[in-house]
Coordinates of C-alpha atoms in Angstrom, one line a residue:
Chain A
X852 CA 39.1 73.2 86.1
X853 CA 40.7 76.5 87.2
X854 CA 44.1 75.5 88.6
X855 CA 44.7 79.0 90.0
X856 CA 42.0 78.3 92.5
X857 CA 43.8 75.3 93.9
X858 CA 45.8 75.9 97.1
X859 CA 48.4 73.3 96.1
X860 CA 49.4 75.5 93.2
X861 CA 50.0 78.5 95.4
X862 CA 51.9 76.4 97.9
X863 CA 54.1 75.1 95.1
X864 CA 54.7 78.6 93.9
X865 CA 55.6 79.8 97.4
X866 CA 57.9 76.9 98.0
X867 CA 59.6 77.2 94.6
X868 CA 60.2 80.9 94.9
X869 CA 61.3 80.6 98.5
X870 CA 64.0 78.1 97.5
X871 CA 65.1 79.6 94.2
X872 CA 65.5 83.1 95.6
X873 CA 67.8 81.9 98.3
X874 CA 69.7 79.3 96.2
X875 CA 70.6 81.8 93.5
X876 CA 72.7 84.3 95.5
X877 CA 74.4 81.4 97.3
X878 CA 74.9 79.8 93.9
X879 CA 76.9 82.9 92.8
X880 CA 79.6 81.9 95.2
X881 CA 79.4 78.3 94.0
X882 CA 80.1 79.6 90.5
X883 CA 82.8 82.1 91.6
X884 CA 84.5 79.4 93.7
X885 CA 84.1 76.8 91.0
X886 CA 82.3 74.5 93.4
X887 CA 79.5 73.2 91.2
X888 CA 80.7 69.6 91.6
X889 CA 81.1 70.1 95.3
X890 CA 77.4 71.2 95.5
X891 CA 76.5 68.2 93.4
X892 CA 78.3 65.9 95.9
X893 CA 76.5 67.4 98.8
X894 CA 73.1 66.9 97.1
X895 CA 73.9 63.4 96.2
X896 CA 74.8 62.6 99.8
X897 CA 71.3 63.9 100.6
X898 CA 69.7 60.6 99.6
X899 CA 71.8 58.9 102.2
X900 CA 70.4 61.4 104.6
X901 CA 66.9 60.6 103.5
X902 CA 67.6 56.9 104.1
X903 CA 69.0 57.6 107.5
X904 CA 66.0 59.8 108.3
X905 CA 63.6 57.0 107.4
X906 CA 65.6 54.4 109.3
X907 CA 65.8 56.5 112.4
X908 CA 62.3 57.8 111.9
X909 CA 63.2 61.5 112.0
X910 CA 62.2 64.3 109.5
X911 CA 64.0 63.5 106.2
X912 CA 65.0 67.1 105.8
X913 CA 67.0 66.9 109.0
X914 CA 68.6 63.7 107.9
X915 CA 69.6 65.4 104.6
X916 CA 71.1 68.4 106.4
X917 CA 73.2 66.2 108.6
X918 CA 74.4 64.1 105.7
X919 CA 75.2 67.1 103.5
X920 CA 76.9 68.9 106.4
X921 CA 79.0 65.9 107.4
X922 CA 80.1 65.4 103.8
X923 CA 81.0 69.0 103.4
X924 CA 82.8 69.4 106.6
X925 CA 84.8 66.3 105.9
X926 CA 85.8 67.6 102.5
X927 CA 86.8 71.0 103.8
X928 CA 88.7 69.4 106.7
X929 CA 90.6 66.9 104.7
X930 CA 91.8 69.4 102.0
X931 CA 94.4 66.9 100.7
X932 CA 93.5 63.5 99.4
X933 CA 96.9 61.8 98.7
X934 CA 97.4 61.1 95.1
X935 CA 93.7 61.7 94.2
X936 CA 92.5 65.0 92.6
X937 CA 89.6 66.7 94.3
X938 CA 87.1 66.0 91.5
X939 CA 88.0 62.3 91.7
X940 CA 87.2 62.3 95.4
X941 CA 84.0 64.2 94.8
X942 CA 83.0 61.7 92.1
X943 CA 83.6 58.8 94.4
X944 CA 81.7 60.4 97.3
X945 CA 78.8 61.7 95.2
X946 CA 77.9 58.4 93.6
X947 CA 78.7 56.1 96.5
X948 CA 76.6 58.1 98.9
X949 CA 73.7 58.2 96.3
X950 CA 74.0 54.5 95.7
X951 CA 74.2 53.7 99.4
X952 CA 71.1 55.7 100.0
X953 CA 69.2 53.7 97.4
X954 CA 70.5 50.4 98.9
X955 CA 69.6 51.4 102.4
X956 CA 66.1 52.5 101.4
X957 CA 65.5 49.2 99.7
X958 CA 66.0 47.5 103.1
X959 CA 63.3 49.5 104.7
X960 CA 60.3 47.6 103.3
X961 CA 57.9 48.7 106.0
X962 CA 58.0 52.2 104.7
X963 CA 57.1 52.9 101.1
X964 CA 59.4 55.6 99.8
X965 CA 58.8 57.2 96.5
X966 CA 62.3 57.3 95.3
X967 CA 61.4 59.2 92.2
X968 CA 60.0 62.1 94.2
X969 CA 63.3 62.4 96.1
X970 CA 65.4 62.3 92.9
X971 CA 63.4 64.8 90.9
X972 CA 61.3 66.6 93.5
X973 CA 57.6 66.7 94.2
X974 CA 56.8 70.4 94.5
X975 CA 53.1 69.9 94.0
X976 CA 52.9 67.9 97.1
X977 CA 54.5 70.4 99.5
X978 CA 52.6 71.0 102.7
X979 CA 52.2 74.1 104.8
X980 CA 54.8 72.6 107.1
X981 CA 57.3 72.2 104.3
X982 CA 56.8 75.9 103.4
X983 CA 57.5 76.8 107.0
X984 CA 60.8 74.8 106.8
X985 CA 61.7 76.5 103.5
X986 CA 61.0 80.0 104.8
X987 CA 62.9 79.5 108.0
X988 CA 65.8 77.8 106.3
X989 CA 65.8 80.4 103.6
X990 CA 65.7 83.4 105.9
X991 CA 68.6 81.9 107.9
X992 CA 70.7 81.4 104.8
X993 CA 70.0 84.8 103.4
X994 CA 70.8 86.4 106.8
X995 CA 74.0 84.5 107.1
X996 CA 75.0 85.3 103.6
X997 CA 74.6 89.0 104.1
X998 CA 76.6 88.7 107.3
X999 CA 79.4 86.7 105.6
X1000 CA 79.3 88.6 102.3
X1001 CA 82.5 90.5 102.5
X1002 CA 84.8 87.9 104.1
X1003 CA 83.4 85.2 101.8
X1004 CA 84.1 87.3 98.8
X1005 CA 87.6 88.1 100.0
X1006 CA 88.3 84.4 100.5
X1007 CA 86.9 83.7 97.1
X1008 CA 89.1 86.2 95.4
X1009 CA 92.4 85.3 97.2
X1010 CA 92.5 83.0 100.2
X1011 CA 96.0 84.0 101.5
X1012 CA 95.4 87.7 101.1
X1013 CA 92.1 87.4 103.0
X1014 CA 93.8 85.5 105.8
X1015 CA 96.7 88.0 106.2
X1016 CA 94.0 90.7 106.3
X1017 CA 92.5 89.0 109.3
X1018 CA 89.7 86.8 107.8
X1019 CA 89.2 83.5 109.6
X1020 CA 89.4 81.4 106.4
X1021 CA 88.4 78.1 107.9
X1022 CA 85.4 79.5 109.7
X1023 CA 84.2 81.2 106.5
X1024 CA 84.6 78.0 104.5
X1025 CA 82.7 75.9 107.1
X1026 CA 79.9 78.5 107.3
X1027 CA 79.6 78.4 103.5
X1028 CA 79.3 74.6 103.6
X1029 CA 76.6 74.9 106.3
X1030 CA 74.7 77.3 104.0
X1031 CA 75.0 74.9 101.1
X1032 CA 73.8 72.0 103.3
X1033 CA 70.7 74.0 104.4
X1034 CA 69.9 74.9 100.8
X1035 CA 70.3 71.3 99.7
X1036 CA 68.0 70.2 102.4
X1037 CA 65.2 72.6 101.6
X1038 CA 65.6 72.4 97.8
X1039 CA 65.3 68.6 97.7
X1040 CA 61.5 68.7 97.9
X1041 CA 61.4 71.2 95.1
X1042 CA 63.6 69.9 92.3
X1043 CA 65.0 66.7 93.8
X1044 CA 68.5 65.6 94.6
X1045 CA 69.6 65.2 91.0
X1046 CA 68.7 68.8 90.0
X1047 CA 69.6 70.9 93.0
X1048 CA 72.9 72.1 91.5
X1049 CA 71.0 73.6 88.6
X1050 CA 69.3 76.0 91.1
X1051 CA 72.8 77.0 92.3
X1052 CA 74.5 77.4 88.9
X1053 CA 72.1 78.3 86.1
X1054 CA 70.6 81.6 87.6
X1055 CA 74.0 83.1 88.4
X1056 CA 75.3 82.1 84.9
X1057 CA 72.2 83.9 83.5
X1058 CA 72.8 87.0 85.6
X1059 CA 76.5 87.3 84.8
X1060 CA 76.2 89.3 81.6
X1061 CA 74.0 92.0 83.2
X1062 CA 75.9 92.4 86.5
X1063 CA 78.5 95.1 87.2
X1064 CA 79.4 94.1 90.7
X1065 CA 78.9 90.9 92.9
X1066 CA 75.9 92.2 94.8
X1067 CA 74.1 93.0 91.5
X1068 CA 74.9 89.6 90.2
X1069 CA 73.3 88.0 93.3
X1070 CA 70.2 90.0 93.0
X1071 CA 69.8 89.4 89.3
X1072 CA 70.4 85.7 89.8
X1073 CA 67.5 85.7 92.3
X1074 CA 65.3 87.5 89.8
X1075 CA 66.3 85.0 87.0
X1076 CA 65.5 82.1 89.4
X1077 CA 62.1 83.6 90.3
X1078 CA 61.2 83.9 86.6
X1079 CA 62.3 80.4 85.9
X1080 CA 60.4 78.9 88.8
X1081 CA 57.2 80.7 87.8
X1082 CA 57.5 79.9 84.2
X1083 CA 58.4 76.3 84.9
X1084 CA 55.5 75.8 87.2
X1085 CA 53.1 77.4 84.8
X1086 CA 54.4 75.1 82.0
X1087 CA 54.1 72.1 84.3
X1088 CA 50.5 72.9 85.0
X1089 CA 49.6 73.7 81.5
X1090 CA 51.2 70.7 79.8
X1091 CA 51.1 68.3 82.7
X1092 CA 54.9 67.9 82.9
X1093 CA 56.8 67.1 86.1
X1094 CA 57.2 70.5 87.9
X1095 CA 60.8 70.3 89.2
X1096 CA 62.4 69.4 85.8
X1097 CA 60.1 71.9 84.1
X1098 CA 61.6 74.7 86.3
X1099 CA 65.1 73.6 85.4
X1100 CA 64.3 73.5 81.7
X1101 CA 62.8 77.0 82.0
X1102 CA 65.9 78.2 83.8
X1103 CA 68.1 76.7 81.1
X1104 CA 66.0 78.3 78.3
X1105 CA 66.3 81.7 80.0
X1106 CA 70.0 81.2 80.2
X1107 CA 70.3 80.4 76.5
X1108 CA 68.1 83.3 75.6
X1109 CA 70.2 85.8 77.6
X1110 CA 73.5 84.4 76.4
X1111 CA 72.5 84.6 72.8
X1112 CA 70.6 87.9 72.9
X1113 CA 72.5 90.0 75.4
X1114 CA 75.8 91.6 74.5
X1115 CA 78.5 90.8 77.0
X1116 CA 79.5 93.5 79.4
X1117 CA 82.4 93.9 81.7
Chain B
X707 CA 107.8 98.1 123.6
X708 CA 110.8 100.0 122.2
X709 CA 111.2 101.3 118.6
X710 CA 114.0 98.9 118.1
X711 CA 112.0 95.9 118.8
X712 CA 111.7 93.9 115.6
X713 CA 108.3 93.9 113.8
X714 CA 108.8 90.3 113.0
X715 CA 111.4 87.8 114.3
X716 CA 111.9 84.3 113.2
X717 CA 114.1 81.9 115.2
X718 CA 115.3 78.6 113.8
X719 CA 112.5 78.2 111.4
X720 CA 112.5 74.7 109.8
X721 CA 109.9 73.5 107.3
X722 CA 109.6 70.2 105.6
X723 CA 107.3 69.4 102.6
X724 CA 106.9 65.7 102.9
X725 CA 110.4 64.3 103.3
X726 CA 112.0 67.3 101.6
X727 CA 113.6 69.9 103.8
X728 CA 112.6 73.3 102.4
X729 CA 113.9 75.6 105.2
X730 CA 116.4 74.8 107.8
X731 CA 117.1 76.9 110.9
X732 CA 116.3 80.2 109.4
X733 CA 116.7 83.3 111.7
X734 CA 115.4 86.6 110.5
X735 CA 114.5 90.0 112.0
X736 CA 112.8 92.9 110.4
X737 CA 113.2 96.2 112.1
X738 CA 110.7 99.1 111.8
X739 CA 111.3 101.1 108.6
X740 CA 113.9 98.9 107.0
X741 CA 113.8 97.3 103.6
X742 CA 114.8 93.7 103.6
X743 CA 115.2 91.7 100.4
X744 CA 115.0 87.9 100.2
X745 CA 116.9 86.5 97.3
X746 CA 117.6 83.0 96.2
X747 CA 117.3 80.6 93.3
X748 CA 114.1 78.8 92.4
X749 CA 113.1 76.3 95.1
X750 CA 115.3 78.0 97.7
X751 CA 112.3 78.4 100.0
X752 CA 111.8 82.2 99.6
X753 CA 108.0 81.9 99.2
X754 CA 107.8 79.3 102.0
X755 CA 109.6 81.7 104.3
X756 CA 107.3 84.5 103.4
X757 CA 104.3 82.3 104.1
X758 CA 105.7 81.4 107.5
X759 CA 106.4 85.0 108.4
X760 CA 102.9 86.0 107.4
X761 CA 101.4 83.2 109.6
X762 CA 100.0 81.3 106.6
X763 CA 102.2 78.3 107.3
X764 CA 103.2 76.8 110.6
X765 CA 106.8 76.0 110.7
X766 CA 107.8 72.4 111.7
X767 CA 110.3 73.7 114.1
X768 CA 111.3 77.1 115.4
X769 CA 109.0 80.1 116.0
X770 CA 107.9 83.3 114.5
X771 CA 106.9 86.3 116.7
X772 CA 105.1 89.3 115.3
X773 CA 104.9 92.5 117.2
X774 CA 101.6 92.9 119.0
X775 CA 99.1 94.7 116.8
X776 CA 101.4 94.5 113.7
X777 CA 99.6 95.5 110.6
X778 CA 100.8 93.7 107.5
X779 CA 100.1 94.8 103.9
X780 CA 100.6 91.8 101.7
X781 CA 101.2 91.8 98.0
X782 CA 100.9 88.2 96.8
X783 CA 102.7 86.9 93.7
X784 CA 100.0 86.6 91.2
X785 CA 96.2 86.8 91.5
X786 CA 93.6 85.3 89.2
X787 CA 90.0 86.5 89.5
X788 CA 87.4 84.2 87.9
X789 CA 85.9 85.8 84.8
X790 CA 82.4 84.9 86.2
X791 CA 83.0 87.4 89.1
X792 CA 82.1 90.9 88.1
X793 CA 84.5 93.0 90.2
X794 CA 86.0 96.4 89.6
X795 CA 89.3 97.5 90.9
X796 CA 87.4 99.7 93.4
X797 CA 85.4 96.7 94.5
X798 CA 88.6 94.7 94.9
X799 CA 90.1 97.4 97.1
X800 CA 87.0 97.4 99.2
X801 CA 87.5 93.7 100.1
X802 CA 90.6 94.6 102.2
X803 CA 89.5 97.5 104.3
X804 CA 86.1 99.1 104.4
X805 CA 86.9 102.6 103.2
X806 CA 85.2 104.9 100.8
X807 CA 85.7 105.6 97.1
X808 CA 87.8 108.7 97.8
X809 CA 90.4 106.8 99.7
X810 CA 90.4 104.1 97.0
X811 CA 91.1 106.7 94.4
X812 CA 93.8 108.3 96.6
X813 CA 95.5 104.9 97.2
X814 CA 95.5 104.1 93.5
X815 CA 96.9 107.5 92.6
X816 CA 99.7 107.1 95.1
X817 CA 100.9 104.0 93.2
X818 CA 100.3 105.6 89.8
X819 CA 97.2 103.8 88.6
X820 CA 94.4 106.2 89.5
X821 CA 92.7 105.7 86.2
X822 CA 91.8 102.0 87.0
X823 CA 89.3 102.6 89.7
X824 CA 86.2 101.5 87.7
X825 CA 87.9 99.0 85.4
X826 CA 86.9 95.3 85.8
X827 CA 89.9 93.5 87.4
X828 CA 90.0 91.0 84.6
X829 CA 91.0 93.8 82.2
X830 CA 94.0 95.0 84.3
X831 CA 97.4 94.0 83.0
X832 CA 99.9 92.1 85.2
X833 CA 102.1 95.0 86.0
X834 CA 99.2 97.3 86.7
X835 CA 97.6 94.7 89.0
X836 CA 100.8 94.6 91.0
X837 CA 100.2 98.2 91.7
X838 CA 96.5 97.6 92.5
X839 CA 97.6 95.0 95.0
X840 CA 100.1 97.5 96.5
X841 CA 97.2 100.0 96.8
X842 CA 95.1 97.5 98.7
X843 CA 98.0 96.8 101.0
X844 CA 98.6 100.5 101.6
X845 CA 95.0 101.1 102.5
X846 CA 95.6 99.0 105.6
X847 CA 98.2 101.6 106.7
X848 CA 100.7 98.8 107.2
X849 CA 103.7 98.8 109.5
X850 CA 105.2 96.1 107.2
X851 CA 104.7 95.7 103.5
X852 CA 105.4 92.1 102.3
X853 CA 105.9 91.7 98.5
X854 CA 106.4 88.3 97.0
X855 CA 108.2 88.8 93.6
X856 CA 106.6 92.1 92.9
X857 CA 108.5 92.4 89.6
X858 CA 107.3 89.2 88.1
X859 CA 105.9 89.7 84.6
X860 CA 107.1 93.3 84.6
X861 CA 109.7 94.4 82.0
X862 CA 113.0 95.7 83.2
X863 CA 112.1 99.4 82.9
X864 CA 108.9 98.7 84.8
X865 CA 110.7 96.8 87.5
X866 CA 113.0 99.7 88.2
X867 CA 110.1 102.0 88.4
X868 CA 108.4 99.6 90.8
X869 CA 111.4 99.4 93.1
X870 CA 111.7 103.1 93.0
X871 CA 108.1 103.4 94.0
X872 CA 108.6 100.9 96.9
X873 CA 111.6 102.9 98.1
X874 CA 109.5 106.1 97.9
X875 CA 106.6 104.6 99.8
X876 CA 109.0 103.5 102.6
X877 CA 110.5 107.0 102.7
X878 CA 107.0 108.7 102.9
X879 CA 105.2 106.3 105.2
X880 CA 108.1 104.9 107.2
X881 CA 106.8 101.3 106.9
X882 CA 109.2 98.4 106.8
X883 CA 109.3 96.3 103.6
X884 CA 110.1 92.7 103.1
X885 CA 110.3 91.6 99.5
X886 CA 111.3 88.6 97.5
X887 CA 113.4 89.1 94.4
X888 CA 115.3 87.0 91.9
X889 CA 117.6 89.8 90.9
X890 CA 119.8 91.6 93.4
X891 CA 121.1 94.3 91.1
X892 CA 117.7 95.6 90.3
X893 CA 116.8 96.0 94.0
X894 CA 120.2 97.1 95.2
X895 CA 119.4 100.8 95.4
X896 CA 116.1 100.2 97.1
X897 CA 117.2 97.8 99.8
X898 CA 118.9 98.1 103.1
X899 CA 119.6 94.5 103.8
X900 CA 119.7 91.4 101.7
X901 CA 119.3 87.8 102.8
X902 CA 120.4 85.2 100.4
X903 CA 118.5 82.0 100.9
X904 CA 119.0 78.5 99.7
X905 CA 117.1 76.3 102.1
X906 CA 119.2 78.0 104.8
X907 CA 120.6 81.5 105.0
X908 CA 123.7 81.5 102.8
X909 CA 124.8 85.0 103.6
X910 CA 123.3 88.3 104.6
X911 CA 124.2 91.9 104.9
X912 CA 124.2 95.1 102.8
X913 CA 123.6 94.6 99.1
X914 CA 127.3 95.3 98.2
X915 CA 128.5 92.8 100.8
X916 CA 126.1 90.1 99.6
X917 CA 126.9 90.5 95.9
X918 CA 130.6 90.1 96.7
X919 CA 130.1 87.1 99.0
X920 CA 131.5 83.7 97.7
X921 CA 128.2 81.9 98.6
X922 CA 126.2 84.4 96.6
X923 CA 128.6 84.2 93.7
X924 CA 128.4 80.4 93.7
X925 CA 124.6 80.5 93.5
X926 CA 124.3 83.4 91.1
X927 CA 127.7 83.6 89.4
X928 CA 126.9 83.0 85.7
X929 CA 123.6 84.8 85.8
X930 CA 125.1 87.7 87.7
X931 CA 127.5 88.5 84.9
X932 CA 124.6 88.7 82.4
X933 CA 122.8 91.2 84.5
X934 CA 125.9 93.2 85.4
X935 CA 125.0 95.5 82.6
X936 CA 122.3 97.1 84.7
X937 CA 124.4 97.5 87.9
X938 CA 124.5 100.9 89.5
X939 CA 122.9 102.8 86.7
X940 CA 119.6 103.4 88.5
X941 CA 119.7 107.1 88.0
X942 CA 120.6 107.0 84.3
X943 CA 117.7 107.8 82.0
X944 CA 119.3 106.0 79.0
X945 CA 120.6 103.0 80.9
X946 CA 120.4 99.7 79.1
X947 CA 122.9 100.0 76.3
X948 CA 125.6 102.0 78.0
X949 CA 126.7 99.7 80.7
X950 CA 130.2 99.2 79.4
X951 CA 132.0 101.7 81.6
X952 CA 129.7 100.9 84.5
X953 CA 130.8 97.3 84.9
X954 CA 131.3 96.6 88.6
X955 CA 134.8 96.2 90.0
X956 CA 134.9 92.5 91.0

């Protein structure tokens, strides 16, 4: 059977590219700001969002956005956590929200929820409607990222300096969390909750050695992500492996290749 | 608005960190064009006071007023840029004010590091980075330059050069300067007024007055004698070893 003739393949490719190309530039900031674990926490909280969406009978993607956004805003707002270090707090939040999501879903017996597809993604099942969400969300994120680029970069390099120079630091931080929440929501269908952070972190890491400035790194990261998504999807179709994890494996292989083969630059 | 109106004035600023009183009833004024040096031992609240004046920290009590439209150029203590972030010195300058390459080059040249424009920030040494930070502050055309321990991690020769540069910038641009220092003698020639801080203002005045003040001597006494070697030899080209006859009259 010729897979390239199947519409679901093209839908999967469009959805995968749509998410990856948006997640990679945003992921550069996740890497620069050392927020990988923060991203992980937001995506784990997403399952609680799915559960809420199912219970309240609204679009799960919306539930995910609300859950991720609430968690993120709470974390940004709290700033200090008494005697607990931030990674401890993130660890508690990430796993308790994930577990709570699973527990809540188990109560909803009337609806059969394919937990596996939420955890690892189900890109081959995306619908035209999903692609609409992905494109709309992606365009919004990219637009806002371009708008926020300079202040976000200034805050990333030195928060106090940026604030003295007139950047509204809290607003920038909250906007960044909003962008992450949107990406988590749209990426969930593609690679699943457990693998979203890989879309944010691996392509920027791959791009680092070739980039001479921040914008270049963002563009190269998007390119690396696009290659990984296409290769992973191809491999998944050829060898009948799960699509989301295959993309992540492809991304990791690409990273390893560039790290071993390319000479480090500035 | 008169020219004598202070750029920044703090009245009765009190800051607590938890139950610890860091600053108590601090008053301070910075007039246009003057150089004010904050001096005090570790933990005396220097950096906290700077943060309050910059608006980065809200005081528990008291108030800070900045002149309307005041432009501040801030040189923070130390800066660490993640190695994952590919950023050149020029790119770093561009984060402050959106100006072109030519003005970046000019600003760097003004502080003596023009050759760094295209270097990745991670390759720039501590002392050079201080100057890059100064260039970023100058690009804002500031009315007030705020430098937090600008001489940290710079050797003694480099420190004196740095203070000389700061004095020159003030003379050329007419901006006021507020700086934090741990060593009064090195900044003496470059400062108009000294405020000695230890949670509260211990003493203040011209550098010579402060260095002779009993409160200052109590705080810095032993240390002061070790550094006396360098006193008043700012214009000597072969300074360090020949301090004998220059010992200050105490």
